[in-house]
Amino acid sequence: MLSVSNLHAYYGKSHILQGVNFTIEEGEIVSLLGRNGVGRSTTVKTIMGEVEPTGSILFKGQEIAGKKSFEIANLGLGYVPENRNIFPTLTVRQNLQLGLKPGTNTGKWTIEEMFDLFPNLGERAEVAGGVLSGGEQQMLCMCRTLMGDPELIMIDEPTEGLAPKIVEQVAQLLQKIADRGVAILLVEQKLSIALKISLRLYVMGHGQIVYEGTPDSLMRADEVRAEWLEV
Amino acid sequence: MLDVFIFATLNGLVTGLLLFMLASGLTLIFSMMGVLNFAHASFYMLGAYFAYSVSLYFGYWTGLIFAPIIVGVLGALVERYGLRRVHQHGHVAELVFTFGLAFLIEEAVQFFWGADTKNYQSPDLLDFPLFTLFGQEFPAYRGFMIGISISIFIGLYYVLTKSRIGIIIQAALTHPHTVSNLGHNVPLIFMCVFGVGSALAGVAGVIAGPVLTTFPGMAVVLGSIVFVIVVIGGLGSLAGAFIASILIGLLQSYAIASDVGMPDLLNLLGLEFDRNHPLTDLWTLTLPQIAPILPFLLLVLVLIFRPTGLMGKREQ
Ligand SMILES: Nc1ncnc2c1ncn2[C@@H]1O[C@H](COP(=O)(O)OP(=O)(O)O)[C@@H](O)[C@H]1O
Ligand SMILES: [Mg+2]
């Protein structure tokens, strides 16, 4: 479904991504792990066309390197950025409407279904997004992207700064999304939910993938965790 | 006294709404680009001239419809092939570009239409007094100006706050990347907003041309006041621009209608000055005389006491 090969990216003169390679198959939950600053966010931003790529990014067999963000999104690639960019002055419902693709009025997921999944959001449908709690904003962000019917959704650090109970809810939502056949690329720093829900995972260090495996194999690879993950 | 007040209020409203028609477009375009478009009032002038030329052959009403469309398309082209390219070189380059464009349009207008004032007339259809109050007539054309401005604003408000495209525009102004990642073509949206903003300026030109006279300096005259308005209202705030537009429209109108001046003030204070005093010009100054500079005076005061403008947010 997504195949990234020899991907490089720069911020000015600094060479951030130095040949990143990985793949995601249909319906998989794959985690991209690593310490702060290793280039995980840059990887997803580059795939999304926000940072200029060199190398190849194949999505559903089509080269998307060099395409514009909105074109990539319209091909079915969803992205939930790490800064939880909800639109604070728009209502929860309007935020969700923004996720609908141009020219469509409904997708696989309806607003009402979202509200069933998250009664919290439903109760506050007409409230400005800016007054929601951090966890609710994260849910809103993910739901907003789902409204556009992505086939693969890339989610950058959804559990950052959330209480353990909310983290659990996020994990449940991710599982529900995957159950509907949507592939997920989960970017995380902590192992907790990644180990629980992913099928495969990649560990990133200094702009490259340094380890590829399953949750089980990573649990056994003590030296990898010590060198690239634990702080 | 009451009749003066009522007519001054109505005339102030006409000016204020007209100013807002320019200020609203300028504000939207500012939110989008992050720089003031100095050529905005030039589109207003083009509106008046195009409408004048069209009206010579097809009458006023055809001009009212087609001139704003031509100006809107022109604005969209300027964004697409001019500003969007200049944008990558930063805000200063964009600012200089719009400055240059304003001069270019003024020169072009003089080249094609000449430097003289055009005899652009309001339509005969509206050439009657709307009502007569205290023996004074209020022209139907001014009532028409109020009506058309208010209808446009209600329409725009509705589209911007209630429709899906309006929600996308609002979000794109503050979070272009996020909106783009959701699959919306933000550059196209920006081009359309620029076009509609320019078309609004064009409408203002069409309806103001017959009242404020159509001449090559009209962009500078009104443009400078519109810049004052967006700064007083708070850059990027539509509500602020609205309040400032009406405020300045009324202020100027009251100042012109009033016949108080320094002599009255001095009398009140029990002071009297010799007619031959060297500063006699100052002592005989009247409010109508200083009406044109009132907006700028207000600008200075706002910048000193509330630098972000009435409704502006602090720069991050
Ligand atoms: N906008 C930017 N400009 C310059 N350098 C950046 C920018 N964003 C991130 N970086 C740098 O790129 C590196 C990778 O950042 P990032 O991809 O955000 O890492 P991660 O998401 O893994 O924490 C870091 O060293 C960071 O300082
Ligand atoms: Mg990051």
PDB file of N, CA and C in Angstrom, chain A residues 15-16 22 38 72 84 165:
ATOM      1  N   HIS A  15      20.639  17.785   6.791  1.00  0.00           N
ATOM      2  CA  HIS A  15      20.186  16.568   6.136  1.00  0.00           C
ATOM      3  C   HIS A  15      19.432  15.737   7.180  1.00  0.00           C
ATOM      4  N   ILE A  16      18.109  15.786   7.192  1.00  0.00           N
ATOM      5  CA  ILE A  16      17.339  15.164   8.269  1.00  0.00           C
ATOM      6  C   ILE A  16      17.048  13.697   7.977  1.00  0.00           C
ATOM      7  N   PHE A  22      10.786   1.862   4.236  1.00  0.00           N
ATOM      8  CA  PHE A  22       9.842   0.993   4.939  1.00  0.00           C
ATOM      9  C   PHE A  22       8.593   0.787   4.101  1.00  0.00           C
ATOM     10  N   VAL A  38      14.627  12.289  16.025  1.00  0.00           N
ATOM     11  CA  VAL A  38      15.295  11.388  15.090  1.00  0.00           C
ATOM     12  C   VAL A  38      14.742  11.516  13.666  1.00  0.00           C
ATOM     13  N   ILE A  72      -2.231  14.448  -2.586  1.00  0.00           N
ATOM     14  CA  ILE A  72      -1.893  13.217  -1.873  1.00  0.00           C
ATOM     15  C   ILE A  72      -3.055  12.812  -0.967  1.00  0.00           C
ATOM     16  N   ARG A  84      -2.000  18.716  16.896  1.00  0.00           N
ATOM     17  CA  ARG A  84      -3.463  18.749  17.097  1.00  0.00           C
ATOM     18  C   ARG A  84      -4.078  20.035  16.579  1.00  0.00           C
ATOM     19  N   LYS A 165      -5.711   7.044  31.121  1.00  0.00           N
ATOM     20  CA  LYS A 165      -7.050   6.584  30.773  1.00  0.00           C
ATOM     21  C   LYS A 165      -7.405   7.003  29.339  1.00  0.00           C
TER      22      LYS A 165
END
